Amino acid sequence: MLEHYGITAKFVTDRGISHEIVRHRLASFAQESTRYCNYIKDKFGNEISVIKPQELVKGSFEYIVWKKQCEQAEKAYFKLIDNGVSPETARSVLPTSLKTTIVMTANVREWRHFLNLRAIGTTGKPHPDMQALAINLLNQFKSKIPILFDDIK
Ligand SMILES: Cc1cc2nc3c(=O)[nH]c(=O)nc-3n(C[C@H](O)[C@H](O)[C@H](O)COP(=O)(O)OP(=O)(O)OC[C@H]3O[C@@H](n4cnc5c(N)ncnc54)[C@H](O)[C@@H]3O)c2cc1C
């Protein structure tokens, strides 16, 4: 079962965290493409979407600094597109906080490894946003298939 039972999970997170997720070589992935998504289009609400890092408190000075920088990046992205630059090139000014959707499929052995590293932190302290996602997922796995995940603490 550890080898042959596959599980697929969908994460909504930022590009920084998705870079960490795709380092897990025994999983396969499908991710929203910044080459083909054009955030100026109506279906994206004519804006970019960003994920607030959980360490930044809404309304704080640091939060305002972060938000302003994201808004600047959005302006630069739209200016490039308006001037005929393709989304795949204009994306170079988008922030690491850009929202992304990533779907990950792996067998149970690989998910257990992923959760040990990213939720429990067996090899070092995970990024807080990565850890929050992984703990949430671990809790869902524990409630759905406790026999395979209950020992991960
Ligand atoms: C807290 C933390 C901090 C990190 N910091 C950094 C950093 O500063 N810089 C950085 O570059 N990365 C960093 N990483 C990422 C890390 O280096 C690994 O890329 C990541 O953990 C996934 O690799 P893995 O081998 O653990 O697991 P997976 O890629 O999920 O593979 C699972 C296991 O399968 C086996 N395996 C996979 N591929 C092969 C293969 N080709 N041959 C033989 N066996 C294989 C290994 O036993 C491996 O442990 C960090 C990770 C964590 C959790």
Short mmCIF file of N, CA and C and ligand atoms in Angstrom, two decimals:
data_model
loop_
_atom_site.label_atom_id
_atom_site.label_comp_id
_atom_site.label_asym_id
_atom_site.label_seq_id
_atom_site.Cartn_x
_atom_site.Cartn_y
_atom_site.Cartn_z
N MET A 1 0.82 -1.21 0.00
CA MET A 1 0.00 0.00 0.00
C MET A 1 0.86 1.27 0.00
N LEU A 2 1.97 1.22 0.72
CA LEU A 2 2.87 2.38 0.76
C LEU A 2 3.37 2.71 -0.64
N GLU A 3 3.61 1.68 -1.46
CA GLU A 3 4.16 1.89 -2.80
C GLU A 3 3.09 2.17 -3.84
N HIS A 4 1.97 1.44 -3.76
CA HIS A 4 1.05 1.42 -4.90
C HIS A 4 -0.23 2.23 -4.72
N TYR A 5 -0.40 2.84 -3.54
CA TYR A 5 -1.59 3.67 -3.31
C TYR A 5 -1.19 5.12 -3.52
N GLY A 6 -1.76 5.76 -4.56
CA GLY A 6 -1.41 7.15 -4.87
C GLY A 6 -2.45 8.11 -4.33
N ILE A 7 -1.99 9.26 -3.90
CA ILE A 7 -2.90 10.31 -3.41
C ILE A 7 -2.55 11.62 -4.13
N THR A 8 -3.60 12.35 -4.52
CA THR A 8 -3.40 13.65 -5.17
C THR A 8 -3.94 14.75 -4.27
N ALA A 9 -3.17 15.80 -4.11
CA ALA A 9 -3.61 16.94 -3.28
C ALA A 9 -3.42 18.23 -4.06
N LYS A 10 -4.35 19.17 -3.84
CA LYS A 10 -4.24 20.47 -4.50
C LYS A 10 -3.87 21.53 -3.47
N PHE A 11 -2.81 22.28 -3.74
CA PHE A 11 -2.39 23.37 -2.85
C PHE A 11 -2.66 24.71 -3.54
N VAL A 12 -3.15 25.66 -2.77
CA VAL A 12 -3.19 27.05 -3.23
C VAL A 12 -2.21 27.79 -2.34
N THR A 13 -1.14 28.30 -2.96
CA THR A 13 -0.06 28.89 -2.16
C THR A 13 0.67 29.93 -3.00
N ASP A 14 1.84 30.38 -2.53
CA ASP A 14 2.57 31.34 -3.35
C ASP A 14 3.70 30.64 -4.11
N ARG A 15 4.34 31.38 -5.01
CA ARG A 15 5.36 30.79 -5.87
C ARG A 15 6.59 30.33 -5.09
N GLY A 16 6.89 31.03 -4.00
CA GLY A 16 8.04 30.63 -3.17
C GLY A 16 7.83 29.25 -2.58
N ILE A 17 6.63 29.03 -2.04
CA ILE A 17 6.34 27.73 -1.42
C ILE A 17 6.23 26.65 -2.49
N SER A 18 5.67 27.01 -3.66
CA SER A 18 5.56 25.98 -4.71
C SER A 18 6.95 25.54 -5.20
N HIS A 19 7.94 26.46 -5.15
CA HIS A 19 9.31 26.06 -5.52
C HIS A 19 9.83 25.00 -4.55
N GLU A 20 9.43 25.11 -3.28
CA GLU A 20 9.86 24.10 -2.30
C GLU A 20 9.16 22.76 -2.56
N ILE A 21 7.87 22.84 -2.88
CA ILE A 21 7.09 21.61 -3.08
C ILE A 21 7.66 20.78 -4.24
N VAL A 22 8.03 21.47 -5.34
CA VAL A 22 8.47 20.71 -6.52
C VAL A 22 9.88 20.12 -6.38
N ARG A 23 10.55 20.36 -5.26
CA ARG A 23 11.84 19.70 -5.03
C ARG A 23 11.68 18.22 -4.71
N HIS A 24 10.42 17.81 -4.43
CA HIS A 24 10.18 16.39 -4.07
C HIS A 24 10.10 15.56 -5.34
N ARG A 25 11.20 14.87 -5.64
CA ARG A 25 11.43 14.28 -6.95
C ARG A 25 10.55 13.08 -7.25
N LEU A 26 10.02 12.43 -6.23
CA LEU A 26 9.24 11.21 -6.50
C LEU A 26 7.75 11.50 -6.68
N ALA A 27 7.42 12.79 -6.75
CA ALA A 27 6.02 13.18 -6.97
C ALA A 27 5.89 13.73 -8.39
N SER A 28 4.63 13.79 -8.87
CA SER A 28 4.40 14.48 -10.15
C SER A 28 3.49 15.67 -9.90
N PHE A 29 3.59 16.66 -10.78
CA PHE A 29 2.97 17.96 -10.51
C PHE A 29 2.25 18.51 -11.74
N ALA A 30 1.20 19.30 -11.49
CA ALA A 30 0.60 20.15 -12.52
C ALA A 30 0.39 21.51 -11.86
N GLN A 31 0.86 22.57 -12.52
CA GLN A 31 0.83 23.89 -11.88
C GLN A 31 0.36 24.95 -12.86
N GLU A 32 -0.38 25.93 -12.31
CA GLU A 32 -0.80 27.10 -13.08
C GLU A 32 0.42 27.71 -13.79
N SER A 33 0.26 28.05 -15.07
CA SER A 33 1.40 28.53 -15.86
C SER A 33 1.45 30.04 -15.93
N THR A 34 2.56 30.63 -15.49
CA THR A 34 2.71 32.08 -15.65
C THR A 34 3.13 32.42 -17.07
N ARG A 35 3.45 31.40 -17.89
CA ARG A 35 3.75 31.67 -19.30
C ARG A 35 2.46 31.95 -20.07
N TYR A 36 1.40 31.20 -19.72
CA TYR A 36 0.17 31.31 -20.51
C TYR A 36 -0.93 32.12 -19.83
N CYS A 37 -0.92 32.23 -18.49
CA CYS A 37 -1.94 33.05 -17.82
C CYS A 37 -1.58 34.51 -18.05
N ASN A 38 -2.58 35.28 -18.51
CA ASN A 38 -2.38 36.72 -18.70
C ASN A 38 -3.29 37.41 -17.69
N TYR A 39 -2.68 37.93 -16.62
CA TYR A 39 -3.48 38.42 -15.49
C TYR A 39 -4.23 39.71 -15.78
N ILE A 40 -3.98 40.30 -16.97
CA ILE A 40 -4.72 41.51 -17.35
C ILE A 40 -6.13 41.14 -17.83
N LYS A 41 -6.36 39.85 -18.11
CA LYS A 41 -7.64 39.41 -18.69
C LYS A 41 -8.75 39.35 -17.63
N ASP A 42 -10.00 39.48 -18.12
CA ASP A 42 -11.17 39.50 -17.23
C ASP A 42 -11.24 38.28 -16.33
N LYS A 43 -10.86 37.09 -16.87
CA LYS A 43 -11.03 35.86 -16.06
C LYS A 43 -10.13 35.86 -14.82
N PHE A 44 -9.13 36.73 -14.79
CA PHE A 44 -8.30 36.87 -13.58
C PHE A 44 -8.69 38.13 -12.79
N GLY A 45 -9.79 38.78 -13.23
CA GLY A 45 -10.25 39.98 -12.53
C GLY A 45 -9.38 41.19 -12.84
N ASN A 46 -8.61 41.13 -13.90
CA ASN A 46 -7.69 42.21 -14.32
C ASN A 46 -6.72 42.59 -13.20
N GLU A 47 -6.27 41.62 -12.49
CA GLU A 47 -5.30 41.89 -11.41
C GLU A 47 -4.51 40.63 -11.12
N ILE A 48 -3.37 40.82 -10.46
CA ILE A 48 -2.64 39.64 -10.00
C ILE A 48 -3.18 39.28 -8.61
N SER A 49 -3.06 38.02 -8.21
CA SER A 49 -3.44 37.61 -6.86
C SER A 49 -2.18 37.23 -6.10
N VAL A 50 -2.09 37.69 -4.89
CA VAL A 50 -0.91 37.36 -4.07
C VAL A 50 -1.36 36.73 -2.75
N ILE A 51 -0.45 35.99 -2.14
CA ILE A 51 -0.73 35.35 -0.85
C ILE A 51 0.07 36.09 0.22
N LYS A 52 -0.61 36.56 1.26
CA LYS A 52 0.08 37.26 2.34
C LYS A 52 0.91 36.27 3.15
N PRO A 53 2.22 36.54 3.31
CA PRO A 53 2.99 35.66 4.19
C PRO A 53 2.41 35.72 5.60
N GLN A 54 2.27 34.56 6.26
CA GLN A 54 1.55 34.58 7.54
C GLN A 54 2.27 35.37 8.63
N GLU A 55 3.60 35.56 8.45
CA GLU A 55 4.35 36.33 9.46
C GLU A 55 3.96 37.81 9.48
N LEU A 56 3.46 38.32 8.35
CA LEU A 56 3.12 39.74 8.28
C LEU A 56 1.70 39.98 8.79
N VAL A 57 1.58 40.87 9.76
CA VAL A 57 0.27 41.14 10.36
C VAL A 57 -0.42 42.22 9.54
N LYS A 58 -1.66 41.91 9.12
CA LYS A 58 -2.43 42.85 8.30
C LYS A 58 -2.48 44.22 8.98
N GLY A 59 -2.18 45.27 8.24
CA GLY A 59 -2.26 46.63 8.78
C GLY A 59 -0.95 47.11 9.40
N SER A 60 0.00 46.19 9.65
CA SER A 60 1.28 46.60 10.26
C SER A 60 2.13 47.33 9.23
N PHE A 61 3.18 48.03 9.70
CA PHE A 61 4.10 48.73 8.80
C PHE A 61 4.69 47.75 7.79
N GLU A 62 5.13 46.60 8.28
CA GLU A 62 5.78 45.61 7.41
C GLU A 62 4.80 45.10 6.34
N TYR A 63 3.55 44.92 6.75
CA TYR A 63 2.51 44.48 5.80
C TYR A 63 2.33 45.51 4.70
N ILE A 64 2.34 46.80 5.09
CA ILE A 64 2.13 47.88 4.10
C ILE A 64 3.31 47.92 3.12
N VAL A 65 4.54 47.73 3.63
CA VAL A 65 5.72 47.69 2.75
C VAL A 65 5.56 46.58 1.72
N TRP A 66 5.17 45.38 2.20
CA TRP A 66 4.99 44.22 1.32
C TRP A 66 3.89 44.49 0.27
N LYS A 67 2.76 45.03 0.74
CA LYS A 67 1.62 45.27 -0.16
C LYS A 67 1.98 46.27 -1.26
N LYS A 68 2.68 47.35 -0.85
CA LYS A 68 3.07 48.37 -1.84
C LYS A 68 3.97 47.76 -2.91
N GLN A 69 4.90 46.91 -2.48
CA GLN A 69 5.82 46.30 -3.44
C GLN A 69 5.07 45.39 -4.42
N CYS A 70 4.07 44.67 -3.91
CA CYS A 70 3.26 43.82 -4.79
C CYS A 70 2.49 44.67 -5.80
N GLU A 71 1.97 45.81 -5.33
CA GLU A 71 1.22 46.70 -6.23
C GLU A 71 2.14 47.27 -7.32
N GLN A 72 3.37 47.61 -6.92
CA GLN A 72 4.36 48.10 -7.90
C GLN A 72 4.62 47.04 -8.97
N ALA A 73 4.78 45.79 -8.51
CA ALA A 73 5.05 44.68 -9.43
C ALA A 73 3.88 44.52 -10.39
N GLU A 74 2.66 44.61 -9.86
CA GLU A 74 1.47 44.49 -10.71
C GLU A 74 1.46 45.58 -11.78
N LYS A 75 1.77 46.82 -11.35
CA LYS A 75 1.80 47.95 -12.31
C LYS A 75 2.82 47.69 -13.41
N ALA A 76 4.01 47.23 -13.02
CA ALA A 76 5.07 46.98 -14.02
C ALA A 76 4.64 45.88 -14.98
N TYR A 77 4.01 44.82 -14.44
CA TYR A 77 3.54 43.69 -15.27
C TYR A 77 2.53 44.20 -16.31
N PHE A 78 1.55 44.97 -15.86
CA PHE A 78 0.52 45.46 -16.77
C PHE A 78 1.12 46.43 -17.80
N LYS A 79 2.08 47.24 -17.36
CA LYS A 79 2.73 48.18 -18.30
C LYS A 79 3.44 47.40 -19.41
N LEU A 80 4.14 46.36 -19.04
CA LEU A 80 4.84 45.53 -20.04
C LEU A 80 3.86 44.91 -21.02
N ILE A 81 2.75 44.35 -20.48
CA ILE A 81 1.75 43.72 -21.35
C ILE A 81 1.14 44.77 -22.29
N ASP A 82 0.80 45.94 -21.72
CA ASP A 82 0.22 47.02 -22.55
C ASP A 82 1.16 47.43 -23.67
N ASN A 83 2.45 47.27 -23.45
CA ASN A 83 3.44 47.63 -24.48
C ASN A 83 3.80 46.47 -25.40
N GLY A 84 2.98 45.43 -25.37
CA GLY A 84 3.14 44.34 -26.33
C GLY A 84 4.05 43.20 -25.89
N VAL A 85 4.51 43.25 -24.64
CA VAL A 85 5.37 42.16 -24.15
C VAL A 85 4.48 40.95 -23.81
N SER A 86 4.94 39.75 -24.10
CA SER A 86 4.13 38.55 -23.84
C SER A 86 4.10 38.25 -22.34
N PRO A 87 3.01 37.58 -21.87
CA PRO A 87 2.94 37.21 -20.45
C PRO A 87 4.16 36.40 -20.00
N GLU A 88 4.69 35.55 -20.88
CA GLU A 88 5.82 34.69 -20.46
C GLU A 88 7.09 35.50 -20.19
N THR A 89 7.17 36.71 -20.76
CA THR A 89 8.32 37.58 -20.46
C THR A 89 7.96 38.55 -19.35
N ALA A 90 6.74 39.10 -19.40
CA ALA A 90 6.31 40.06 -18.38
C ALA A 90 6.30 39.44 -16.98
N ARG A 91 6.15 38.12 -16.91
CA ARG A 91 6.10 37.45 -15.59
C ARG A 91 7.37 37.67 -14.76
N SER A 92 8.45 38.09 -15.43
CA SER A 92 9.72 38.23 -14.70
C SER A 92 9.66 39.31 -13.63
N VAL A 93 8.66 40.19 -13.67
CA VAL A 93 8.56 41.22 -12.62
C VAL A 93 7.56 40.82 -11.52
N LEU A 94 6.93 39.66 -11.66
CA LEU A 94 5.92 39.27 -10.65
C LEU A 94 6.59 38.83 -9.34
N PRO A 95 5.91 39.06 -8.21
CA PRO A 95 6.56 38.76 -6.92
C PRO A 95 6.51 37.28 -6.55
N THR A 96 7.40 36.89 -5.66
CA THR A 96 7.39 35.51 -5.13
C THR A 96 6.07 35.22 -4.43
N SER A 97 5.38 36.26 -3.98
CA SER A 97 4.09 36.09 -3.30
C SER A 97 2.94 35.78 -4.26
N LEU A 98 3.22 35.75 -5.57
CA LEU A 98 2.14 35.48 -6.54
C LEU A 98 1.43 34.18 -6.18
N LYS A 99 0.10 34.24 -6.19
CA LYS A 99 -0.70 33.04 -5.89
C LYS A 99 -0.55 32.02 -7.00
N THR A 100 -0.45 30.76 -6.62
CA THR A 100 -0.42 29.70 -7.62
C THR A 100 -1.25 28.53 -7.12
N THR A 101 -1.70 27.72 -8.07
CA THR A 101 -2.37 26.46 -7.72
C THR A 101 -1.48 25.34 -8.22
N ILE A 102 -1.19 24.40 -7.35
CA ILE A 102 -0.31 23.29 -7.74
C ILE A 102 -0.92 21.98 -7.23
N VAL A 103 -0.94 21.00 -8.13
CA VAL A 103 -1.52 19.70 -7.81
C VAL A 103 -0.36 18.70 -7.73
N MET A 104 -0.31 17.97 -6.63
CA MET A 104 0.81 17.04 -6.40
C MET A 104 0.26 15.62 -6.23
N THR A 105 0.86 14.67 -6.96
CA THR A 105 0.47 13.26 -6.83
C THR A 105 1.70 12.46 -6.40
N ALA A 106 1.50 11.60 -5.41
CA ALA A 106 2.61 10.76 -4.94
C ALA A 106 2.04 9.52 -4.27
N ASN A 107 2.91 8.52 -4.09
CA ASN A 107 2.44 7.36 -3.33
C ASN A 107 2.55 7.66 -1.82
N VAL A 108 2.00 6.77 -1.02
CA VAL A 108 1.91 7.03 0.42
C VAL A 108 3.30 7.17 1.05
N ARG A 109 4.26 6.38 0.56
CA ARG A 109 5.62 6.47 1.14
C ARG A 109 6.19 7.87 0.93
N GLU A 110 6.00 8.42 -0.27
CA GLU A 110 6.53 9.76 -0.56
C GLU A 110 5.77 10.84 0.22
N TRP A 111 4.44 10.67 0.35
CA TRP A 111 3.68 11.65 1.14
C TRP A 111 4.15 11.64 2.60
N ARG A 112 4.44 10.45 3.12
CA ARG A 112 4.90 10.36 4.52
C ARG A 112 6.24 11.08 4.66
N HIS A 113 7.12 10.90 3.67
CA HIS A 113 8.42 11.59 3.68
C HIS A 113 8.20 13.11 3.62
N PHE A 114 7.36 13.54 2.68
CA PHE A 114 7.05 14.97 2.51
C PHE A 114 6.53 15.55 3.83
N LEU A 115 5.60 14.86 4.46
CA LEU A 115 4.98 15.39 5.69
C LEU A 115 5.96 15.41 6.86
N ASN A 116 6.84 14.41 6.92
CA ASN A 116 7.86 14.43 7.97
C ASN A 116 8.77 15.64 7.83
N LEU A 117 9.15 15.95 6.58
CA LEU A 117 10.03 17.11 6.35
C LEU A 117 9.29 18.43 6.50
N ARG A 118 8.12 18.52 5.90
CA ARG A 118 7.45 19.82 5.75
C ARG A 118 6.47 20.15 6.87
N ALA A 119 5.90 19.13 7.55
CA ALA A 119 4.98 19.41 8.66
C ALA A 119 5.70 19.28 10.00
N ILE A 120 6.47 18.19 10.15
CA ILE A 120 7.11 17.92 11.44
C ILE A 120 8.47 18.61 11.54
N GLY A 121 9.18 18.71 10.41
CA GLY A 121 10.49 19.38 10.42
C GLY A 121 11.61 18.47 10.89
N THR A 122 11.60 17.20 10.43
CA THR A 122 12.60 16.23 10.92
C THR A 122 14.03 16.58 10.49
N THR A 123 14.19 17.40 9.42
CA THR A 123 15.56 17.75 8.99
C THR A 123 15.88 19.22 9.20
N GLY A 124 14.98 19.95 9.86
CA GLY A 124 15.21 21.38 10.08
C GLY A 124 13.89 22.11 10.03
N LYS A 125 13.92 23.36 10.45
CA LYS A 125 12.67 24.13 10.58
C LYS A 125 12.09 24.46 9.20
N PRO A 126 10.86 24.01 8.92
CA PRO A 126 10.26 24.35 7.62
C PRO A 126 9.88 25.84 7.58
N HIS A 127 9.74 26.37 6.38
CA HIS A 127 9.20 27.73 6.22
C HIS A 127 7.80 27.73 6.86
N PRO A 128 7.44 28.78 7.62
CA PRO A 128 6.14 28.77 8.33
C PRO A 128 4.94 28.59 7.40
N ASP A 129 5.00 29.18 6.19
CA ASP A 129 3.85 29.03 5.28
C ASP A 129 3.78 27.61 4.71
N MET A 130 4.97 27.01 4.49
CA MET A 130 5.03 25.61 4.03
C MET A 130 4.49 24.70 5.13
N GLN A 131 4.94 24.96 6.36
CA GLN A 131 4.54 24.11 7.48
C GLN A 131 3.03 24.18 7.72
N ALA A 132 2.47 25.38 7.60
CA ALA A 132 1.02 25.53 7.83
C ALA A 132 0.23 24.69 6.80
N LEU A 133 0.68 24.74 5.54
CA LEU A 133 0.01 23.93 4.50
C LEU A 133 0.13 22.44 4.81
N ALA A 134 1.37 22.04 5.17
CA ALA A 134 1.64 20.62 5.39
C ALA A 134 0.89 20.09 6.62
N ILE A 135 0.80 20.89 7.67
CA ILE A 135 0.08 20.44 8.87
C ILE A 135 -1.41 20.28 8.54
N ASN A 136 -1.95 21.23 7.81
CA ASN A 136 -3.35 21.15 7.39
C ASN A 136 -3.60 19.84 6.61
N LEU A 137 -2.68 19.54 5.67
CA LEU A 137 -2.83 18.33 4.86
C LEU A 137 -2.69 17.07 5.73
N LEU A 138 -1.70 17.08 6.62
CA LEU A 138 -1.49 15.92 7.50
C LEU A 138 -2.77 15.65 8.32
N ASN A 139 -3.39 16.72 8.82
CA ASN A 139 -4.62 16.53 9.60
C ASN A 139 -5.74 15.93 8.75
N GLN A 140 -5.80 16.36 7.48
CA GLN A 140 -6.83 15.79 6.59
C GLN A 140 -6.55 14.33 6.31
N PHE A 141 -5.26 14.00 6.07
CA PHE A 141 -4.90 12.59 5.84
C PHE A 141 -5.21 11.75 7.08
N LYS A 142 -4.90 12.30 8.24
CA LYS A 142 -5.15 11.54 9.49
C LYS A 142 -6.63 11.27 9.68
N SER A 143 -7.47 12.25 9.30
CA SER A 143 -8.90 12.02 9.53
C SER A 143 -9.48 11.07 8.47
N LYS A 144 -8.91 11.08 7.26
CA LYS A 144 -9.47 10.22 6.19
C LYS A 144 -8.88 8.80 6.20
N ILE A 145 -7.55 8.68 6.40
CA ILE A 145 -6.91 7.36 6.40
C ILE A 145 -5.93 7.27 7.58
N PRO A 146 -6.47 7.25 8.81
CA PRO A 146 -5.60 7.32 10.00
C PRO A 146 -4.54 6.22 10.06
N ILE A 147 -4.86 5.03 9.56
CA ILE A 147 -3.92 3.91 9.68
C ILE A 147 -2.58 4.21 8.98
N LEU A 148 -2.61 5.06 7.96
CA LEU A 148 -1.39 5.36 7.20
C LEU A 148 -0.62 6.59 7.69
N PHE A 149 -1.28 7.42 8.52
CA PHE A 149 -0.63 8.69 8.87
C PHE A 149 -0.63 9.02 10.36
N ASP A 150 -1.38 8.24 11.17
CA ASP A 150 -1.52 8.59 12.59
C ASP A 150 -0.20 8.60 13.36
N ASP A 151 0.81 7.83 12.89
CA ASP A 151 2.08 7.78 13.63
C ASP A 151 2.98 8.99 13.36
N ILE A 152 2.60 9.85 12.42
CA ILE A 152 3.44 11.04 12.12
C ILE A 152 3.05 12.14 13.10
N LYS A 153 3.99 12.42 14.02
CA LYS A 153 3.67 13.39 15.09
C LYS A 153 4.77 14.43 15.18
C1 LIG B 1 13.82 22.38 6.25
C2 LIG B 1 14.32 22.31 4.85
C3 LIG B 1 15.25 23.23 4.37
C4 LIG B 1 15.73 23.15 3.07
N1 LIG B 1 16.64 24.06 2.64
C5 LIG B 1 17.13 23.99 1.38
C6 LIG B 1 18.13 24.91 0.90
O1 LIG B 1 18.55 25.80 1.61
N2 LIG B 1 18.57 24.77 -0.39
C7 LIG B 1 18.13 23.77 -1.20
O2 LIG B 1 18.58 23.67 -2.35
N3 LIG B 1 17.19 22.89 -0.78
C8 LIG B 1 16.69 22.96 0.47
N4 LIG B 1 15.74 22.06 0.89
C9 LIG B 1 15.25 21.02 -0.06
C10 LIG B 1 15.99 19.70 0.12
O3 LIG B 1 17.36 19.87 -0.19
C11 LIG B 1 15.39 18.60 -0.79
O4 LIG B 1 15.44 19.01 -2.14
C12 LIG B 1 13.97 18.30 -0.43
O5 LIG B 1 13.87 18.03 0.92
C13 LIG B 1 13.44 17.09 -1.24
O6 LIG B 1 14.42 16.08 -1.35
P1 LIG B 1 14.38 14.69 -0.57
O7 LIG B 1 15.55 13.90 -1.03
O8 LIG B 1 14.26 14.95 0.88
O9 LIG B 1 13.00 14.04 -0.98
P2 LIG B 1 12.36 13.58 -2.37
O10 LIG B 1 12.93 14.27 -3.54
O11 LIG B 1 10.91 13.70 -2.08
O12 LIG B 1 12.77 12.06 -2.47
C14 LIG B 1 12.39 11.14 -1.43
C15 LIG B 1 13.48 10.12 -1.23
O13 LIG B 1 13.56 9.31 -2.38
C16 LIG B 1 14.91 8.95 -2.62
N5 LIG B 1 15.34 9.49 -3.91
C17 LIG B 1 14.78 10.51 -4.63
N6 LIG B 1 15.40 10.70 -5.80
C18 LIG B 1 16.40 9.78 -5.83
C19 LIG B 1 17.41 9.49 -6.77
N7 LIG B 1 17.50 10.14 -7.93
N8 LIG B 1 18.26 8.50 -6.46
C20 LIG B 1 18.18 7.81 -5.30
N9 LIG B 1 17.25 8.05 -4.35
C21 LIG B 1 16.36 9.02 -4.63
C22 LIG B 1 15.72 9.51 -1.47
O14 LIG B 1 15.79 8.56 -0.43
C23 LIG B 1 14.89 10.69 -1.05
O15 LIG B 1 15.12 11.12 0.27
C24 LIG B 1 15.25 22.12 2.19
C25 LIG B 1 14.31 21.20 2.67
C26 LIG B 1 13.84 21.28 3.97
C27 LIG B 1 12.80 20.29 4.44
#
